[in-house]
Amino acid sequence: MERNNRSLDLGSVIVGVDGSEPARWAALWASDEAARRRRALHIVYGSDVDGRVLELSDDDMERVRVAGRELPEATAEAVRARHPALSVTTEFSRSGPAMSLRRAASGRGTLVVGSRGPGGFGSSALGSVGLEVAADARTPVIVVRGSEDEAVHGVVLAAARDERDLDCVRHAAREAELRKASLRLLYVQGVLRSVGSAAGAADGQKRAADHRGQSLRAVAERIRGEYPSLTVQADLDRSVSVAGVLVEASRHADLLVMGGRRSSGRLGRTLGHVTHSLLHHAHCPVELIPRHADEQRSEAS
């Protein structure tokens, strides 16, 4: 039976705060996202008090608890000023930030984190909390890159190549629909760096590119059928740097949506080398959609 993707529910939005400017912007961005979805926003401060109980004095513990309650409430006030009708809840957690966020999502919501932090939210420069959340993602994770004064481009960019990316592309299509934006599908074929057996390699890559082009166009046609009001563009590019092309394309997008890793990399169950690079260098927020475990196993075999 054909699934009714018009009812695709992107779920509630959970954002982590830590007192940093990137986290404040991430919370405001998350409030816009929750308002578009017409879902609640949940603001979480993960203090990691339990993990630091032996190194903190009683006075330190009390200061952490006070800050951990005041910061989410102050953020909630700013969000309510921006979206008065939005349902906003807050949480002070004694657990570490990544664990707090995953628990708050309950396997259903979308997690939002800033790109960097000062230390209050588990020293959350991307590479610690942000990477920890993204690397072990079981629900969608958005790393909010860019800044408040970024221009709106009216484009959602999805990194895709074939029908195995349909769930990711459908998610991107729904994001584009909510933004009244267009959807651009982009597949970047990696070009061999070695010049050995160049002729045979070039022929093989051309055949692969033709096949991938057909597959990508088929995905685009499928999405056009499911989202008839959506403008869908499908592009194929070739480069020695897949991540580099996607980073450049992100300059002209409001959101980049990617599936979890395909290869058997060791950066985490969700992160591969390309996704890792995009989370660090993209010019717009990056949404990572975890792939099902059985899909990852079949692709690695």
Tab-separated table of C-alpha atoms in Angstrom:
chain	number	residue	atom	x	y	z
A	1	MET	CA	0.000	0.000	0.000
A	2	GLU	CA	1.313	3.455	-0.921
A	3	ARG	CA	2.043	5.380	2.236
A	4	ASN	CA	0.309	8.718	2.726
A	5	ASN	CA	3.251	11.064	3.055
A	6	ARG	CA	1.045	14.109	3.374
A	7	SER	CA	0.548	13.055	6.976
A	8	LEU	CA	4.280	12.743	7.651
A	9	ASP	CA	4.696	13.939	11.230
A	10	LEU	CA	8.070	15.509	11.909
A	11	GLY	CA	7.393	15.417	15.648
A	12	SER	CA	8.039	17.805	18.496
A	13	VAL	CA	11.260	19.808	18.849
A	14	ILE	CA	13.765	19.500	21.710
A	15	VAL	CA	16.613	22.004	22.013
A	16	GLY	CA	19.640	22.043	24.302
A	17	VAL	CA	20.747	25.312	25.910
A	18	ASP	CA	23.993	26.219	27.670
A	19	GLY	CA	24.118	30.014	27.946
A	20	SER	CA	26.180	30.503	24.783
A	21	GLU	CA	25.195	32.741	21.885
A	22	PRO	CA	25.071	29.807	19.394
A	23	ALA	CA	22.774	27.931	21.785
A	24	ARG	CA	20.524	30.977	22.150
A	25	TRP	CA	20.270	31.230	18.363
A	26	ALA	CA	19.641	27.478	18.143
A	27	ALA	CA	16.762	27.842	20.616
A	28	LEU	CA	15.197	30.657	18.593
A	29	TRP	CA	15.691	28.682	15.380
A	30	ALA	CA	14.113	25.655	17.072
A	31	SER	CA	11.139	27.773	18.116
A	32	ASP	CA	10.594	28.771	14.477
A	33	GLU	CA	10.780	25.108	13.511
A	34	ALA	CA	8.296	24.085	16.211
A	35	ALA	CA	5.918	26.862	15.133
A	36	ARG	CA	6.080	25.676	11.511
A	37	ARG	CA	5.321	22.142	12.625
A	38	ARG	CA	2.621	23.322	15.057
A	39	ARG	CA	4.244	21.213	17.716
A	40	ALA	CA	5.597	21.916	21.193
A	41	LEU	CA	9.125	23.090	21.970
A	42	HIS	CA	10.977	21.514	24.893
A	43	ILE	CA	14.055	23.356	26.242
A	44	VAL	CA	16.623	21.211	28.068
A	45	TYR	CA	19.614	22.117	30.207
A	46	GLY	CA	21.809	19.092	30.936
A	47	SER	CA	23.964	19.987	33.939
A	48	ASP	CA	25.850	16.707	34.375
A	49	VAL	CA	25.622	17.273	38.122
A	50	ASP	CA	25.475	13.534	38.730
A	51	GLY	CA	28.686	13.021	36.760
A	52	ARG	CA	30.546	15.733	38.673
A	53	VAL	CA	29.299	15.076	42.178
A	54	LEU	CA	32.776	14.204	43.472
A	55	GLU	CA	34.458	17.331	42.101
A	56	LEU	CA	31.866	19.979	43.044
A	57	SER	CA	31.326	21.509	46.466
A	58	ASP	CA	27.856	21.929	47.908
A	59	ASP	CA	27.960	25.634	46.977
A	60	ASP	CA	29.020	24.780	43.424
A	61	MET	CA	26.216	22.243	43.142
A	62	GLU	CA	23.681	24.833	44.273
A	63	ARG	CA	24.975	27.392	41.759
A	64	VAL	CA	24.670	24.833	38.964
A	65	ARG	CA	21.131	23.990	40.025
A	66	VAL	CA	20.087	27.645	40.154
A	67	ALA	CA	21.645	28.413	36.774
A	68	GLY	CA	20.158	25.256	35.328
A	69	ARG	CA	16.677	26.365	36.262
A	70	GLU	CA	17.047	30.049	35.399
A	71	LEU	CA	18.608	29.585	31.952
A	72	PRO	CA	15.833	27.435	30.409
A	73	GLU	CA	13.188	29.774	31.838
A	74	ALA	CA	14.936	32.851	30.436
A	75	THR	CA	15.191	31.124	27.059
A	76	ALA	CA	11.511	30.189	27.237
A	77	GLU	CA	10.607	33.845	27.848
A	78	ALA	CA	12.526	34.894	24.727
A	79	VAL	CA	10.814	32.155	22.729
A	80	ARG	CA	7.343	33.139	23.952
A	81	ALA	CA	8.026	36.745	22.949
A	82	ARG	CA	8.851	35.460	19.461
A	83	HIS	CA	5.963	32.949	19.266
A	84	PRO	CA	3.273	33.813	21.838
A	85	ALA	CA	1.028	30.889	20.888
A	86	LEU	CA	3.782	28.261	21.004
A	87	SER	CA	3.628	25.599	23.716
A	88	VAL	CA	6.995	25.749	25.525
A	89	THR	CA	8.243	23.533	28.337
A	90	THR	CA	11.593	23.496	30.153
A	91	GLU	CA	13.695	20.872	31.887
A	92	PHE	CA	16.667	20.934	34.225
A	93	SER	CA	18.441	17.578	34.069
A	94	ARG	CA	21.095	16.269	36.444
A	95	SER	CA	22.400	13.990	33.682
A	96	GLY	CA	24.907	14.842	30.959
A	97	PRO	CA	23.647	16.981	28.065
A	98	ALA	CA	23.669	14.335	25.320
A	99	MET	CA	21.898	11.791	27.501
A	100	SER	CA	19.398	14.424	28.642
A	101	LEU	CA	18.525	15.346	25.068
A	102	ARG	CA	18.156	11.759	23.881
A	103	ARG	CA	15.937	10.920	26.824
A	104	ALA	CA	13.787	14.003	26.229
A	105	ALA	CA	13.282	12.986	22.586
A	106	SER	CA	11.895	9.601	23.665
A	107	GLY	CA	12.657	8.173	20.236
A	108	ARG	CA	10.183	10.514	18.543
A	109	GLY	CA	11.192	14.172	18.608
A	110	THR	CA	13.770	16.162	16.665
A	111	LEU	CA	16.856	17.226	18.622
A	112	VAL	CA	18.359	20.669	17.992
A	113	VAL	CA	21.811	21.779	19.156
A	114	GLY	CA	23.952	24.829	18.517
A	115	SER	CA	27.178	24.609	16.587
A	116	ARG	CA	29.393	25.624	19.514
A	117	GLY	CA	29.171	26.345	23.237
A	118	PRO	CA	31.168	27.808	26.139
A	119	GLY	CA	31.232	24.833	28.457
A	120	GLY	CA	28.036	25.084	30.487
A	121	PHE	CA	26.296	22.518	28.353
A	122	GLY	CA	29.005	19.901	28.704
A	123	SER	CA	31.695	22.033	27.021
A	124	SER	CA	29.617	21.843	23.891
A	125	ALA	CA	31.927	22.930	21.138
A	126	LEU	CA	30.846	20.809	18.215
A	127	GLY	CA	33.034	17.779	18.637
A	128	SER	CA	31.740	17.091	22.130
A	129	VAL	CA	28.006	17.369	22.810
A	130	GLY	CA	26.940	18.199	19.260
A	131	LEU	CA	28.978	15.363	17.802
A	132	GLU	CA	27.967	12.972	20.565
A	133	VAL	CA	24.284	13.620	19.915
A	134	ALA	CA	24.687	13.402	16.129
A	135	ALA	CA	26.987	10.366	16.124
A	136	ASP	CA	24.542	8.208	18.046
A	137	ALA	CA	21.348	9.661	16.613
A	138	ARG	CA	18.220	7.541	16.842
A	139	THR	CA	15.921	10.430	15.973
A	140	PRO	CA	16.537	13.402	13.641
A	141	VAL	CA	19.225	15.823	14.839
A	142	ILE	CA	19.651	19.396	13.622
A	143	VAL	CA	22.922	21.250	14.165
A	144	VAL	CA	22.135	24.946	13.754
A	145	ARG	CA	24.915	26.503	11.751
A	146	GLY	CA	24.833	29.987	10.256
A	147	SER	CA	23.566	33.053	12.099
A	148	GLU	CA	20.420	35.056	12.683
A	149	ASP	CA	21.188	37.533	9.915
A	150	GLU	CA	21.550	34.847	7.223
A	151	ALA	CA	19.477	35.533	4.099
A	152	VAL	CA	16.470	33.315	3.442
A	153	HIS	CA	16.988	31.413	0.185
A	154	GLY	CA	13.697	29.538	-0.072
A	155	VAL	CA	15.500	26.237	-0.716
A	156	VAL	CA	15.804	23.013	1.258
A	157	LEU	CA	18.779	20.943	0.072
A	158	ALA	CA	18.762	17.148	0.377
A	159	ALA	CA	21.846	15.000	-0.191
A	160	ALA	CA	20.481	11.928	-1.990
A	161	ARG	CA	21.292	9.421	-4.696
A	162	ASP	CA	18.673	6.660	-5.018
A	163	GLU	CA	15.501	5.071	-3.627
A	164	ARG	CA	17.276	4.063	-0.418
A	165	ASP	CA	17.229	7.760	0.446
A	166	LEU	CA	13.451	8.092	0.044
A	167	ASP	CA	12.773	8.445	3.770
A	168	CYS	CA	15.376	11.200	4.025
A	169	VAL	CA	14.060	12.955	0.906
A	170	ARG	CA	10.474	12.712	2.121
A	171	HIS	CA	11.578	14.338	5.353
A	172	ALA	CA	13.280	17.105	3.364
A	173	ALA	CA	10.170	17.510	1.208
A	174	ARG	CA	8.015	17.996	4.280
A	175	GLU	CA	10.496	20.559	5.631
A	176	ALA	CA	10.381	22.405	2.303
A	177	GLU	CA	6.598	22.280	2.223
A	178	LEU	CA	6.341	23.794	5.705
A	179	ARG	CA	8.712	26.588	4.658
A	180	LYS	CA	6.923	27.147	1.326
A	181	ALA	CA	10.338	26.565	-0.203
A	182	SER	CA	11.606	24.506	-3.132
A	183	LEU	CA	13.467	21.208	-2.745
A	184	ARG	CA	16.832	20.554	-4.368
A	185	LEU	CA	18.145	16.993	-4.507
A	186	LEU	CA	21.891	16.781	-4.999
A	187	TYR	CA	24.000	13.688	-5.573
A	188	VAL	CA	27.766	14.198	-5.681
A	189	GLN	CA	29.743	11.375	-7.263
A	190	GLY	CA	33.235	11.039	-5.863
A	191	VAL	CA	35.948	11.123	-8.536
A	192	LEU	CA	38.972	8.844	-8.152
A	193	ARG	CA	42.109	10.741	-7.194
A	194	SER	CA	44.454	8.162	-8.696
A	195	VAL	CA	45.434	8.470	-12.357
A	196	GLY	CA	46.260	4.784	-12.673
A	197	SER	CA	44.104	2.965	-15.282
A	198	ALA	CA	42.438	6.314	-15.916
A	199	ALA	CA	40.545	5.257	-19.055
A	200	GLY	CA	38.882	2.271	-17.428
A	201	ALA	CA	38.145	4.227	-14.297
A	202	ALA	CA	36.582	7.059	-16.307
A	203	ASP	CA	34.336	4.637	-18.213
A	204	GLY	CA	33.245	2.997	-14.989
A	205	GLN	CA	32.512	6.311	-13.354
A	206	LYS	CA	30.501	7.488	-16.358
A	207	ARG	CA	28.356	4.346	-16.244
A	208	ALA	CA	27.888	4.800	-12.511
A	209	ALA	CA	26.979	8.452	-13.002
A	210	ASP	CA	24.394	7.564	-15.675
A	211	HIS	CA	22.856	4.969	-13.368
A	212	ARG	CA	22.850	7.331	-10.394
A	213	GLY	CA	21.351	10.089	-12.534
A	214	GLN	CA	18.460	7.820	-13.510
A	215	SER	CA	17.973	6.753	-9.898
A	216	LEU	CA	18.010	10.343	-8.658
A	217	ARG	CA	15.495	11.429	-11.281
A	218	ALA	CA	13.257	8.540	-10.285
A	219	VAL	CA	13.347	9.699	-6.669
A	220	ALA	CA	12.533	13.251	-7.785
A	221	GLU	CA	9.548	12.016	-9.791
A	222	ARG	CA	8.329	9.993	-6.812
A	223	ILE	CA	8.475	13.074	-4.586
A	224	ARG	CA	6.740	15.236	-7.185
A	225	GLY	CA	3.908	12.723	-7.196
A	226	GLU	CA	3.651	12.721	-3.410
A	227	TYR	CA	4.081	16.492	-3.042
A	228	PRO	CA	2.498	17.935	-6.211
A	229	SER	CA	2.663	21.553	-5.019
A	230	LEU	CA	6.417	21.316	-4.356
A	231	THR	CA	9.051	22.470	-6.847
A	232	VAL	CA	11.674	19.699	-7.009
A	233	GLN	CA	15.071	20.002	-8.708
A	234	ALA	CA	17.481	17.071	-9.081
A	235	ASP	CA	21.179	17.669	-9.781
A	236	LEU	CA	24.185	15.393	-10.129
A	237	ASP	CA	27.743	16.644	-9.705
A	238	ARG	CA	31.209	15.066	-9.686
A	239	SER	CA	34.132	16.068	-7.528
A	240	VAL	CA	37.158	14.747	-5.676
A	241	SER	CA	35.513	16.278	-2.586
A	242	VAL	CA	31.910	15.250	-2.021
A	243	ALA	CA	31.777	17.252	1.196
A	244	GLY	CA	33.233	20.314	-0.526
A	245	VAL	CA	30.457	20.434	-3.128
A	246	LEU	CA	27.771	20.018	-0.465
A	247	VAL	CA	29.330	22.716	1.716
A	248	GLU	CA	29.308	25.121	-1.229
A	249	ALA	CA	25.710	24.195	-2.106
A	250	SER	CA	24.679	24.871	1.492
A	251	ARG	CA	25.488	28.571	0.946
A	252	HIS	CA	22.254	28.807	-1.026
A	253	ALA	CA	19.992	26.722	1.217
A	254	ASP	CA	18.007	27.298	4.404
A	255	LEU	CA	18.410	23.693	5.556
A	256	LEU	CA	20.529	20.743	4.446
A	257	VAL	CA	18.977	17.323	5.078
A	258	MET	CA	21.163	14.208	5.003
A	259	GLY	CA	20.717	10.547	5.802
A	260	GLY	CA	22.923	8.757	8.314
A	261	ARG	CA	26.139	7.149	7.164
A	262	ARG	CA	26.208	4.451	4.489
A	263	SER	CA	29.687	3.107	5.038
A	264	SER	CA	31.153	1.206	7.959
A	265	GLY	CA	33.036	4.251	9.248
A	266	ARG	CA	34.062	4.465	12.862
A	267	LEU	CA	32.801	7.959	13.699
A	268	GLY	CA	29.537	6.621	15.120
A	269	ARG	CA	26.415	4.731	14.154
A	270	THR	CA	25.177	7.768	12.181
A	271	LEU	CA	28.224	9.843	11.213
A	272	GLY	CA	30.438	9.162	8.228
A	273	HIS	CA	33.249	11.340	6.912
A	274	VAL	CA	30.965	13.468	4.702
A	275	THR	CA	28.315	14.061	7.380
A	276	HIS	CA	31.078	14.824	9.879
A	277	SER	CA	32.483	17.488	7.532
A	278	LEU	CA	29.078	19.032	6.879
A	279	LEU	CA	28.296	19.336	10.582
A	280	HIS	CA	31.511	21.331	10.974
A	281	HIS	CA	31.530	23.446	7.809
A	282	ALA	CA	28.044	23.845	6.284
A	283	HIS	CA	26.709	27.382	5.869
A	284	CYS	CA	23.176	26.508	6.970
A	285	PRO	CA	21.583	24.243	9.600
A	286	VAL	CA	22.166	20.539	8.939
A	287	GLU	CA	19.502	17.945	9.693
A	288	LEU	CA	20.705	14.377	10.033
A	289	ILE	CA	18.121	11.621	9.547
A	290	PRO	CA	19.280	8.310	11.066
A	291	ARG	CA	19.013	5.291	8.829
A	292	HIS	CA	17.473	2.069	10.085
A	293	ALA	CA	19.984	-0.496	11.279
A	294	ASP	CA	18.921	-3.062	8.672
A	295	GLU	CA	19.470	-0.537	5.873
A	296	GLN	CA	22.983	0.208	7.114
A	297	ARG	CA	23.841	-3.476	7.370
A	298	SER	CA	22.639	-4.205	3.837
A	299	GLU	CA	24.643	-1.308	2.405
A	300	ALA	CA	27.821	-2.258	4.229
A	301	SER	CA	27.681	-5.833	2.963
